[in-house]
XYZ file of C-alpha atoms in Angstrom:
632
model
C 0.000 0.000 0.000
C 1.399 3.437 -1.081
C 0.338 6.932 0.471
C 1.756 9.733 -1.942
C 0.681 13.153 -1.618
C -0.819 14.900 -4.423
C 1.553 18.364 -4.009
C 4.794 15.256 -4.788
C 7.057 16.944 -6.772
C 10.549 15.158 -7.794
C 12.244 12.772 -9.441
C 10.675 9.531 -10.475
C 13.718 7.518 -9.319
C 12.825 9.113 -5.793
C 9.651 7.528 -5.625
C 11.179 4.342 -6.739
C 13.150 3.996 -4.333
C 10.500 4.822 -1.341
C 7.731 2.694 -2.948
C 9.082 -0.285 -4.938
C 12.094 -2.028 -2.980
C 11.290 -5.011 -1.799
C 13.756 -5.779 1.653
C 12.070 -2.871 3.556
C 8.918 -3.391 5.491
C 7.953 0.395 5.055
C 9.689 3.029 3.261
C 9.121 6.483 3.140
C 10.496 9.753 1.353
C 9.386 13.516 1.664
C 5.591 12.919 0.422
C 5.881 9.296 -0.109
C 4.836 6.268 2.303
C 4.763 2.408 1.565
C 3.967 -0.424 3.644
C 4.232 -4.329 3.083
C 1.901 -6.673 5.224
C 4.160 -6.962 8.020
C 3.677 -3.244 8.569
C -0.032 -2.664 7.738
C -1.015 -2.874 11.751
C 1.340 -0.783 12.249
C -0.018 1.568 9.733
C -3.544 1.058 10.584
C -2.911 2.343 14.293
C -1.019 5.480 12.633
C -4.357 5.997 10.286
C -6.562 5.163 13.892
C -4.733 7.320 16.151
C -4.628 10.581 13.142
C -8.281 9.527 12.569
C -9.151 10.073 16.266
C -7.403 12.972 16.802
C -4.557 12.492 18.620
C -1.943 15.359 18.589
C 0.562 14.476 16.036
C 3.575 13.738 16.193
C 6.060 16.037 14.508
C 6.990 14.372 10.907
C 11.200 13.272 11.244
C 13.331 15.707 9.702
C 14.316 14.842 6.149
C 17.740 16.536 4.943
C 16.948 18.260 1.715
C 18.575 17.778 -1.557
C 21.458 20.281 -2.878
C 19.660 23.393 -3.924
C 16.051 22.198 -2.217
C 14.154 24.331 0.488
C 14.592 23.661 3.730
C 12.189 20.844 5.153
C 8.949 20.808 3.615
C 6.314 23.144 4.301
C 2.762 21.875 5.496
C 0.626 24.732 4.306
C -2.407 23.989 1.931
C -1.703 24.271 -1.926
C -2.332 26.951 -3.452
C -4.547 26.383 -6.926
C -1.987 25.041 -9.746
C 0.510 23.748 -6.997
C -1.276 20.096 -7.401
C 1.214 16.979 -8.314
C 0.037 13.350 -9.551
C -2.444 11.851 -7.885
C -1.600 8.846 -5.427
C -2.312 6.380 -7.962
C 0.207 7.913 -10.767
C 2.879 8.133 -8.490
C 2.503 4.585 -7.258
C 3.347 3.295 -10.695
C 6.133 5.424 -11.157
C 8.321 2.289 -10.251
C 9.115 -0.580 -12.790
C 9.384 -4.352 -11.880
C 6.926 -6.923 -10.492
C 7.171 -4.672 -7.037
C 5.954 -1.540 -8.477
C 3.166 -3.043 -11.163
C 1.821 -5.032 -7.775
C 1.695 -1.774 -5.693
C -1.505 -0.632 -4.492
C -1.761 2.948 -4.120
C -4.280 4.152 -1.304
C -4.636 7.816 0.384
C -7.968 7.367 1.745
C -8.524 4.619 3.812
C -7.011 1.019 4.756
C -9.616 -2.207 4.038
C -8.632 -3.766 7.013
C -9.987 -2.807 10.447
C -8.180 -1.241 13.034
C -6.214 -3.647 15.354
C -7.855 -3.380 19.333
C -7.778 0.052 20.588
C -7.771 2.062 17.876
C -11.474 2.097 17.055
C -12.107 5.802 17.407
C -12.546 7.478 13.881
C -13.261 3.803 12.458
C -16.498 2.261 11.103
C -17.715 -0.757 9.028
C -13.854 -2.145 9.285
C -12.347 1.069 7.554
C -9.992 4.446 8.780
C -11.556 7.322 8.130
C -8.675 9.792 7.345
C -8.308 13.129 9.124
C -9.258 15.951 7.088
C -6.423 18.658 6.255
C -4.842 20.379 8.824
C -4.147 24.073 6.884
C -0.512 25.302 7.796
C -0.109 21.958 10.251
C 2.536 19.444 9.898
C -0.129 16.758 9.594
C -1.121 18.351 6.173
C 1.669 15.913 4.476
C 0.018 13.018 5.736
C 2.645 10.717 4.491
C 4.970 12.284 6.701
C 2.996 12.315 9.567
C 1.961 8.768 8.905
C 6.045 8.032 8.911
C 5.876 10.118 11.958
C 3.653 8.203 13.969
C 5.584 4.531 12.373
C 8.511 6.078 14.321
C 6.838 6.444 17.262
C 4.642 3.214 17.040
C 8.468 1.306 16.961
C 8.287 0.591 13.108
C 10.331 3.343 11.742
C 10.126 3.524 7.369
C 13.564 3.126 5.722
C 14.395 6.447 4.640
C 16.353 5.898 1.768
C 19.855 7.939 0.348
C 17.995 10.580 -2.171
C 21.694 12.257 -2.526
C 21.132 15.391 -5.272
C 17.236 13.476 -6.040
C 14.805 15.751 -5.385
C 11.616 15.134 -3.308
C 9.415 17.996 -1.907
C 5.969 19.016 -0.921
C 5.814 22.624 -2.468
C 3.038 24.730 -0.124
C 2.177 27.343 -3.344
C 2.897 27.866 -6.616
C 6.677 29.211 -5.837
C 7.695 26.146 -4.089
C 6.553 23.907 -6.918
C 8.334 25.956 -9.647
C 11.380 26.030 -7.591
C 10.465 22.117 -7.069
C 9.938 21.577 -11.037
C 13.415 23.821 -11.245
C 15.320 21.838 -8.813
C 14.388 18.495 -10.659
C 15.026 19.940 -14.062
C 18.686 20.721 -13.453
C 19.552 16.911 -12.042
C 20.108 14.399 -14.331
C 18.026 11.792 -13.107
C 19.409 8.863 -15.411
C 23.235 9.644 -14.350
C 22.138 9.578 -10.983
C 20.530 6.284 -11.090
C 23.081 4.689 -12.616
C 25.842 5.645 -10.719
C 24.015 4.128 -7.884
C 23.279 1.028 -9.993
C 27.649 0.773 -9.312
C 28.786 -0.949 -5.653
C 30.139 2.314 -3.228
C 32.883 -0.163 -2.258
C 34.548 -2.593 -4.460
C 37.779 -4.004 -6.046
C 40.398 -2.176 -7.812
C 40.082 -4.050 -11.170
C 35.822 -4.291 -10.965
C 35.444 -0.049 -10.208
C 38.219 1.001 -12.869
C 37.845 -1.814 -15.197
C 34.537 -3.576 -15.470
C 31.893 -1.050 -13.813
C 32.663 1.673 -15.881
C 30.605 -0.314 -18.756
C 28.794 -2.891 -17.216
C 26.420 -0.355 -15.560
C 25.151 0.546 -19.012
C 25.302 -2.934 -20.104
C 22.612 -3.095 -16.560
C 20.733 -0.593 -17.790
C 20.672 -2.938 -21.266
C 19.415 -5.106 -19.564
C 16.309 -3.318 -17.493
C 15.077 -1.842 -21.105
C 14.831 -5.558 -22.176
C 13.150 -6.459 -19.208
C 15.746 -9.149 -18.226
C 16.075 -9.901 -13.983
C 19.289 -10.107 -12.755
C 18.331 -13.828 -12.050
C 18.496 -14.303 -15.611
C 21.675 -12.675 -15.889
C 23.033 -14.323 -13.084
C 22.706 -17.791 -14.959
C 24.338 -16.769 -18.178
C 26.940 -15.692 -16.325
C 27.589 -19.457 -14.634
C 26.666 -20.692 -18.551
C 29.814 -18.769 -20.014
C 31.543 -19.803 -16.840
C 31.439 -23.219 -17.620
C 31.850 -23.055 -21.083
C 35.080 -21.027 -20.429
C 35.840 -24.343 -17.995
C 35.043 -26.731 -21.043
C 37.455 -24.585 -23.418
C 40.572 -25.080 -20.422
C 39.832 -28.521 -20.403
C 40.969 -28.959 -24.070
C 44.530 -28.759 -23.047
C 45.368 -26.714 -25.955
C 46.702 -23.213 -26.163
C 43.441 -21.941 -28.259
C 41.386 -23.246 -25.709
C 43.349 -21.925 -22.859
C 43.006 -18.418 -24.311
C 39.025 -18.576 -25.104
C 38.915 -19.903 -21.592
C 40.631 -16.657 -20.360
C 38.447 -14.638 -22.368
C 35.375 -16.429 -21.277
C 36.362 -15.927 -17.688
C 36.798 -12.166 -17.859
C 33.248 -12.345 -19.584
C 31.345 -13.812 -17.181
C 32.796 -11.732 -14.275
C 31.017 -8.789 -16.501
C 28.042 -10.377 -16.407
C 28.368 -11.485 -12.840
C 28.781 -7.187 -12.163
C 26.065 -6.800 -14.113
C 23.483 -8.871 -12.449
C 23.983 -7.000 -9.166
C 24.023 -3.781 -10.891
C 20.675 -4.133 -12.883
C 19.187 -5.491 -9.393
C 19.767 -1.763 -7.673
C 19.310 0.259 -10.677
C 15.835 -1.445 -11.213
C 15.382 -2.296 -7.131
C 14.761 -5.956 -7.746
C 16.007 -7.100 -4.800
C 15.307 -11.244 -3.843
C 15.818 -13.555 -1.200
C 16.767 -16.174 -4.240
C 18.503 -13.684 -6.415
C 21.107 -12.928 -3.601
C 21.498 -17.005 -3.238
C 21.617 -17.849 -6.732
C 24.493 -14.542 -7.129
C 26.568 -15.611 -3.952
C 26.387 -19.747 -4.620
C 27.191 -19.381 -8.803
C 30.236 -17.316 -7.884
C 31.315 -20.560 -6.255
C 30.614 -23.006 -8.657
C 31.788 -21.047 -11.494
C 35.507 -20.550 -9.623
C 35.811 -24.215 -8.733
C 34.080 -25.144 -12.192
C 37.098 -23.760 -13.556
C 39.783 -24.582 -11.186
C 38.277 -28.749 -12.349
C 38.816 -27.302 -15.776
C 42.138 -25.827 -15.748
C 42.903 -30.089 -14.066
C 41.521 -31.603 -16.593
C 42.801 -29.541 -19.023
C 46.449 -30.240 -18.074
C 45.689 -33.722 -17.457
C 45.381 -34.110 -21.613
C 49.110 -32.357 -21.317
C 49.817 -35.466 -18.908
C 50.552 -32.873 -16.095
C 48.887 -34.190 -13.403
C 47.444 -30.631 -11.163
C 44.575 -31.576 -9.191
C 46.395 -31.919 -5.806
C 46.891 -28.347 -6.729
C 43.456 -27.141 -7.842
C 41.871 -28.986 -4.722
C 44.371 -26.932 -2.574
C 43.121 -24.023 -4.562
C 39.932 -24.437 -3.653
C 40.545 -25.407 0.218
C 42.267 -22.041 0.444
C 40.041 -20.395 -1.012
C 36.914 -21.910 0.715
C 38.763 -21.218 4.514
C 39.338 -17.423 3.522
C 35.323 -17.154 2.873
C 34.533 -19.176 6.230
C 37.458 -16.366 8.177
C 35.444 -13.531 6.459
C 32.123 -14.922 7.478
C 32.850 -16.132 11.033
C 34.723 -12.730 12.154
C 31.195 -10.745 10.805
C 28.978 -12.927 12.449
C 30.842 -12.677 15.399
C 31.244 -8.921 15.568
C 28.521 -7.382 13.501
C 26.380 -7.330 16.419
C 28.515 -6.818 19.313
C 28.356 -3.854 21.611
C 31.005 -2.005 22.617
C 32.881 -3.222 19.394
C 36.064 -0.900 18.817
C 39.480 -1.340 18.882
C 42.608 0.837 18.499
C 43.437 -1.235 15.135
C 40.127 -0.711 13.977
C 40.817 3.465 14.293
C 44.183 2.649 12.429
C 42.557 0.699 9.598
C 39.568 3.944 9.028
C 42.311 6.142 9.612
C 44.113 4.762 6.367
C 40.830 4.434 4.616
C 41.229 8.683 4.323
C 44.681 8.550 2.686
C 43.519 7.478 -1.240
C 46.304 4.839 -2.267
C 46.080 2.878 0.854
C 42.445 2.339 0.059
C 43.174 0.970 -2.891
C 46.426 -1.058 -2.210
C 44.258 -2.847 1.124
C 41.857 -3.785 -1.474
C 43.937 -5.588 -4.279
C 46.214 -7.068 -1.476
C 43.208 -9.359 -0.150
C 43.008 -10.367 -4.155
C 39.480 -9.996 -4.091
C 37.359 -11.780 -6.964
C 37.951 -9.369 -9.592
C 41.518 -9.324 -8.912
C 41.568 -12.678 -8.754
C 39.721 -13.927 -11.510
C 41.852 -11.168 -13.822
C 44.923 -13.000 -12.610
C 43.461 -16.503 -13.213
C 42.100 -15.506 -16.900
C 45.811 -14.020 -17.885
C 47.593 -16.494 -16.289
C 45.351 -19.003 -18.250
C 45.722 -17.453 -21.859
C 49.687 -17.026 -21.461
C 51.053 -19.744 -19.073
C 50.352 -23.166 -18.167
C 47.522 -25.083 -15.857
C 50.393 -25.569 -13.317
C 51.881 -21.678 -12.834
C 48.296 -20.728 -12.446
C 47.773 -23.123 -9.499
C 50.856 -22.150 -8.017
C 50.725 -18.193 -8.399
C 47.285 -18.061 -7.253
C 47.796 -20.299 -4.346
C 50.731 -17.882 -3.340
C 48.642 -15.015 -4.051
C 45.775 -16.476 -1.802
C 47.498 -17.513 1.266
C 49.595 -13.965 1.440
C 46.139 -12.682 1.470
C 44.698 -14.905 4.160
C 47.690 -14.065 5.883
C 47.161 -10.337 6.017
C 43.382 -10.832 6.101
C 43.429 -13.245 9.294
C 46.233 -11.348 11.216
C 44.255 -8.233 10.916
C 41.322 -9.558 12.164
C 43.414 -11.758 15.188
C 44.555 -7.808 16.356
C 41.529 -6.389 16.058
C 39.916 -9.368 18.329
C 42.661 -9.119 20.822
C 42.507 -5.373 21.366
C 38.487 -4.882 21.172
C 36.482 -5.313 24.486
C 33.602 -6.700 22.456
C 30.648 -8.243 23.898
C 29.460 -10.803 22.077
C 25.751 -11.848 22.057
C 24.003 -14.765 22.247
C 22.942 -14.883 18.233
C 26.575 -14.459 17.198
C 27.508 -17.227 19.290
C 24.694 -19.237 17.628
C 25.935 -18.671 14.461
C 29.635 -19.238 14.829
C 28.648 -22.610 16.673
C 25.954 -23.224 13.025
C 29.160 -22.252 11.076
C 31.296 -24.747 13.067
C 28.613 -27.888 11.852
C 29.444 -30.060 14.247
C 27.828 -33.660 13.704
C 26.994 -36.608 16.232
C 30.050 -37.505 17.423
C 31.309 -33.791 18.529
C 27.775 -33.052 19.950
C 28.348 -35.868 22.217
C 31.779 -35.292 23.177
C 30.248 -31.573 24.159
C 27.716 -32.497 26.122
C 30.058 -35.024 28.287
C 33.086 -32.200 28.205
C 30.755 -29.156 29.246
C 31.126 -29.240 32.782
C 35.009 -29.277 32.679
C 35.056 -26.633 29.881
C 33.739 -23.911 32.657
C 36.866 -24.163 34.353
C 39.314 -24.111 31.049
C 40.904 -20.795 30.458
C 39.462 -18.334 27.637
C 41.302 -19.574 24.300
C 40.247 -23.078 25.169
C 38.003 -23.331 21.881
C 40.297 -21.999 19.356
C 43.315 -23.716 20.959
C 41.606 -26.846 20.822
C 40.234 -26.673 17.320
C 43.365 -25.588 16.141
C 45.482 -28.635 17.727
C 42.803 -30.921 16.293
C 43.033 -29.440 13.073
C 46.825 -29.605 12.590
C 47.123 -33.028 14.144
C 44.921 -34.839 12.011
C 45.841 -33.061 8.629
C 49.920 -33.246 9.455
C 49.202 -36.885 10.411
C 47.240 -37.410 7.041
C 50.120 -35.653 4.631
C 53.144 -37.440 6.700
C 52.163 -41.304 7.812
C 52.322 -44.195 5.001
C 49.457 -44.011 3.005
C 47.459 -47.149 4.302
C 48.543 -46.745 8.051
C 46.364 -46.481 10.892
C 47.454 -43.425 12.342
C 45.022 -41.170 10.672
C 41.980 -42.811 11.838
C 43.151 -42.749 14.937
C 44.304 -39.495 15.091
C 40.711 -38.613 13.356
C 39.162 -40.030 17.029
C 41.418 -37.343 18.538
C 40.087 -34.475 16.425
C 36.285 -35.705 17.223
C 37.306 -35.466 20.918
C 39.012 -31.654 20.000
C 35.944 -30.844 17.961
C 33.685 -31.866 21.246
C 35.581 -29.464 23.596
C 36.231 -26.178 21.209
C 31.898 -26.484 20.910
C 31.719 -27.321 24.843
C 30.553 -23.395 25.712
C 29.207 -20.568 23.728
C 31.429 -19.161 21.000
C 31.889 -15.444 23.076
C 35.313 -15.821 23.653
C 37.641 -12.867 21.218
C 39.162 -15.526 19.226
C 36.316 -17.878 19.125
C 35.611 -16.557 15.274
C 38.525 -18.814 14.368
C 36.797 -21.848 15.458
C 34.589 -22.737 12.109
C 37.385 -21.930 9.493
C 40.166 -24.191 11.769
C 37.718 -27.024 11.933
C 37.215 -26.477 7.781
C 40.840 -26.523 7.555
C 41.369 -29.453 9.534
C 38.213 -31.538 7.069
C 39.464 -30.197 3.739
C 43.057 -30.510 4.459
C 42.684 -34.295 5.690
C 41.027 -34.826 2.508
C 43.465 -33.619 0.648
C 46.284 -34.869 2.171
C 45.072 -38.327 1.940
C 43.833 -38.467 -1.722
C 47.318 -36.713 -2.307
C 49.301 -39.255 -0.715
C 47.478 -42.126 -1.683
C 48.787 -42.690 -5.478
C 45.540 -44.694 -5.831
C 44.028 -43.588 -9.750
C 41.094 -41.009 -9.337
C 41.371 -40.500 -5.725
C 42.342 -36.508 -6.501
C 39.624 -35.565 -8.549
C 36.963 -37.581 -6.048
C 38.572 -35.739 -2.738
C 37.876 -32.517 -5.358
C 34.400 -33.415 -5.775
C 33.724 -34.509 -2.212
C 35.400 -31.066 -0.809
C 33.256 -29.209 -3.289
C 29.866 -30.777 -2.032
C 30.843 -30.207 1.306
C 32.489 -26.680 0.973
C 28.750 -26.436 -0.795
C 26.549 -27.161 2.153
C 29.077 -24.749 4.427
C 28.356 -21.664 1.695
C 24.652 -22.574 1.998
C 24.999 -22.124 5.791
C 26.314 -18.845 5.618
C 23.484 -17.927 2.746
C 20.941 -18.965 5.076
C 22.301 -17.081 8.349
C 23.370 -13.592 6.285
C 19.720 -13.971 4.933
C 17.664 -13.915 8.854
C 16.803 -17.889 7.804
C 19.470 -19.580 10.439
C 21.320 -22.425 9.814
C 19.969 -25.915 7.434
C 17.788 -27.771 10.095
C 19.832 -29.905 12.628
C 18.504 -33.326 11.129
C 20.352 -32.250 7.899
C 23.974 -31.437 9.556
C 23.618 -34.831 11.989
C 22.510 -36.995 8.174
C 25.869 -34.720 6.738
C 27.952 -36.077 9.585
C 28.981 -33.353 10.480
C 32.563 -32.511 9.796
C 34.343 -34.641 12.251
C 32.293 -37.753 11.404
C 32.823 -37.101 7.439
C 36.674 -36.889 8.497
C 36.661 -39.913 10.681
C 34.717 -42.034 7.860
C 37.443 -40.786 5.226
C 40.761 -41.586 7.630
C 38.868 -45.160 7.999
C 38.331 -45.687 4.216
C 41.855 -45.014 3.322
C 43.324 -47.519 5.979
C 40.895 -50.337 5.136
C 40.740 -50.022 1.426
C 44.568 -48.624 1.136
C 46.209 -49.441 -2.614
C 42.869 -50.229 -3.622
C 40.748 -48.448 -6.032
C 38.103 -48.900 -3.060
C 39.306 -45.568 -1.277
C 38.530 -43.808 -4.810
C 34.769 -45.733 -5.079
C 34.348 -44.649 -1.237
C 35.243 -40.795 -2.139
C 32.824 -40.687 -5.099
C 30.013 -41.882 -2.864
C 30.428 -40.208 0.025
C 30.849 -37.067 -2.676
C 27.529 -38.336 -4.362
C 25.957 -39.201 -0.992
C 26.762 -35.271 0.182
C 25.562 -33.514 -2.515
C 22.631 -35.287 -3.115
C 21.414 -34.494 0.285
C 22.258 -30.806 0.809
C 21.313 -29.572 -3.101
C 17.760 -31.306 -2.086
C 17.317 -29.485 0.731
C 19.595 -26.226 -0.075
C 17.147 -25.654 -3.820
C 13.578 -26.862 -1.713
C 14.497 -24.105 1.056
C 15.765 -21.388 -1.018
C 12.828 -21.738 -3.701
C 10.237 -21.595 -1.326
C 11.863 -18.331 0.127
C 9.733 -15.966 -1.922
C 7.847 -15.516 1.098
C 10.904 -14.091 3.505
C 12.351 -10.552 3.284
C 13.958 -9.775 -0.076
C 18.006 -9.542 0.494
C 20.505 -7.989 -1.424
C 24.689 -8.373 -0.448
C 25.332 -4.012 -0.434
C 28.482 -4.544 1.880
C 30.335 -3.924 -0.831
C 33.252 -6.215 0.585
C 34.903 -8.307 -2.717
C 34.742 -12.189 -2.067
């Protein structure tokens, strides 16, 4: 339901923004109010409290535009000072949001929730008739007002140099109709269309270009869903071309790559300059990005398997890397986003370097963020070989996790945050601990009180490096894994004994990926059995799936998959443990491959079944869009 008053004047994109994006309950500009279902009671007690006369409360003050009037006046119009009607300026938006808005400034259909039956009758608000030279004479503003007060404020969106005013006589609306004239709406909406914070190579390179490619895109009327998937078709057809093995594949394969990172900017820019903002769009944006990275890395393997160079020990340590720097960046902003009294004197350092201009920029490529990263992949592709672009970029990665993770470890030590009880949640959702750790928790709990503060990373971490060192050093076909493997379920048990409050408890999740992935690894690597590489690259991939699909689910207010799912998964230290066993008991056999592939199958079977049924039926949650602006 939209409430515009009939005085609006401004832009278009303006009224866009306060009536047709989708993640906001209510939204509101000068003028302009709209409401979703989850706010109508809200708004019904606004209309039943105006209706009945209460005093009103005095309309939030909105900072005008460059060259606008200050505030907005609430006098009556004067004859010829009359905007569109309510109805007009409700389907000033485009996309299914705005053609579905319902635009209403004289009453609500719904009745009045208890206590606010004065001024209603017959289940309808009777609006208050205009207050001349009041406040309330905007009543979108005073219905805002009263949101405010009622403990449902409207987002207010960023109109920068937009213009949107309720002109009290005919002055104010040509200095209105002047004030719009002189912007340049279009330029204005499509530099917003363009990430405020981003990569190096993506703002100087790719946005520049792909925001009118966006804009393509929206005259076409093409979602950035549909975008989204051609960019994970080229993706995978760039894949398919490295796999050839020969140089003219390698260099369409580069090509390719750069290609569908443009479309993969693209999709995110049409989504803001057309506000088409999803719950599923932000999924399918955040999981292809994934795929189409590790699509390729399989490619680039295959590819110089035809050269008999044999590079998947490399391309699965690619991806391991790679997958532990996301969990870092997620665990550290689940644990902090939240907490109060969250500052540190590194954090001051870090802003105070964000005002000098090439430090900005030079903290940005050094984390090798994905445009970075995929630039380096797609050149090192078209001019080297499979195996120098394994080894550069895992160089290139684990410098950055370095600097990355160190930050973060100072920031943790020399913050007095105070974690709450949801961040703990998460981190312990992000840590997906099965059965066997659950177990070992409950039993350890009581003894955990009395351990000192960096009990839970300390013990995750000495877990973690025992059982992957043992994996990469015994004889391939020993017992000492698996045993070790019982060792890091008893580890696992005690890091998850207490909440995850501690500073370093962030670390927790990403040391207990290490520890699954680089077991993996280390074991298919060592094994010499045929195939076990690429089925540890598949396994690692399904699993490193249902982790991303975690953190999806908890950045989008759903929480973590349900517990039945994790405990049928394993969890990670029963998925390690069952790996350790397979390679003692079926050691120079191809059985250790076979057990790989189905435990691989087994995996991704059961989380894409569940991940695609939950994120489908999602329609009905709050639309999400990823406007961080952090690179992944």
């Amino acid at each position: 339901m939209a409430v515009v008053d009939r005085r609006f004047r401004g832009h278009r994109h303006a009224l866009r923004l306060a009536l047709t994006d989708p993640r906001f309950d209510a939204a509101a500009v000068t003028g302009a109010l709209t409401v979703r279902p989850a706010a109508r009671p809200a708004l019904q007690r606004a209309l039943a409290a105006l209706a009945g006369g209460t005093p009103p409360a005095t309309p939030a003050p909105t900072a005008p535009a460059p060259g606008a009037a200050a505030g907005t006046s609430a006098a009556s119009p004067q004859p010829g000072a009359g905007g569109p009607d309510a109805r007009t300026a409700a389907a000033a938006g485009t996309g299914p949001a705005a053609r579905t808005a319902a635009a209403s400034a004289l009453a609500t259909d719904a009745a009045a929730p208890d206590g606010a039956g004065a001024g209603t009758a017959a289940g309808r608000v009777t609006l208050p008739a205009q207050r001349r030279g009041e406040a309330a004479d905007v009543l979108p503003d005073a219905l805002a007002a009263r949101l405010d007060a009622l403990g449902a404020p409207p987002h207010r969106p960023e109109l920068g140099v937009l213009v949107a005013r309720v002109p009290a006589d005919s002055a104010a609306a040509e200095a209105a109709a002047g004030a719009v004239a002189a912007i340049d709406e279009e330029s204005v909406r499509l530099r917003s269309a363009v990430k405020s914070r981003d990569g190096f190579f993506t703002t100087h390179f790719i946005s520049p270009y792909s925001r009118y490619l966006a804009r393509w895109c929206a005259r076409r009327g093409l979602t950035p869903n549909q975008v989204t998937t051609a960019s994970l078709l080229v993706a995978l057809i760039a894949a398919g071309c490295a796999a050839t093995g020969e140089r003219a594949g390698f260099v369409a394969a580069g090509i390719l790559l750069i290609a569908s990172f443009v479309l993969d900017c693209t999709d995110g820019q049409l989504a803001r300059y057309s506000l088409q903002y999803s719950t599923l769009g932000a999924w399918l944006d955040a999981t292809f990005d994934r795929a189409k990275e590790y699509a390729y890395y399989a490619g680039l393997a295959l590819g110089a398997a035809r050269g008999h160079d044999d590079v998947w020990a490399l391309a699965l340590g690619a991806m391991v890397l790679q997958t532990c720097r996301h969990v870092v960046d997620f665990a550290f902003n689940e644990a902090n986003h939240d907490a109060t009294a969250n500052t540190s004197p590194t954090a001051a350092l870090s802003d105070r370097l964000d005002s000098v201009g090439w430090t900005v920029w030079a903290r940005r490529m050094i984390v090798l963020p994905i445009g970075e990263r995929w630039a380096l992949i797609a050149v090192l592709t078209a001019v080297t070989t499979p195996r120098i672009t394994f080894v550069v970029l895992l160089v290139g990665c684990a410098l950055a996790a370095c600097y990355t993770t160190a930050g973060r470890v100072l920031r943790s030590l020399t913050r007095r945050a105070r974690r709450t009880d949801r961040a703990a949640q998460a981190l312990a959702d992000l840590a997906d601990s099965g059965p066997l750790a659950e177990a070992v928790a409950r039993v350890l709990r009581p003894a955990a009180r009395r351990l000192p503060p960096f009990t839970a990373p300390a013990a995750a971490l000495a877990g973690a490096a025992a059982v992957a060192a043992t994996a990469a050093l015994a004889p391939y076909g020993s017992w000492y894994p698996a045993l070790v493997a019982v060792l890091y379920v008893l580890t696992s048990g005690l890091a998850v004994a207490l909440p995850l409050k501690g500073a370093l408890d962030w670390l927790v999740p990403p040391l207990l990926r290490a520890g699954e992935y680089g077991t993996v690894l280390a074991l298919a690597a060592v094994s010499g059995v045929n195939g076990a590489l690429p089925a540890a690259f598949c396994l690692v991939a399904a699993v490193a799936y249902h982790h991303y699909d975690t953190v999806y689910r908890i950045r989008g207010g759903a929480g973590a998959p349900p517990r039945a799912l994790v405990r049928a998964a394993g969890g990670h230290e029963g998925r390690t443990l069952v790996v350790a066993l397979a390679a003692a008991v079926a050691a120079h056999r191809s059985g250790f491959t076979a057990t790989l592939a189905v435990l691989a199958t087994a995996i991704a079977l059961l989380v894409l079944t569940e991940s695609i049924r939950f994120w489908v039926s999602a329609g009905a949650t709050a639309a999400v869009h990823d406007e961080s602006g952090e690179p992944a």
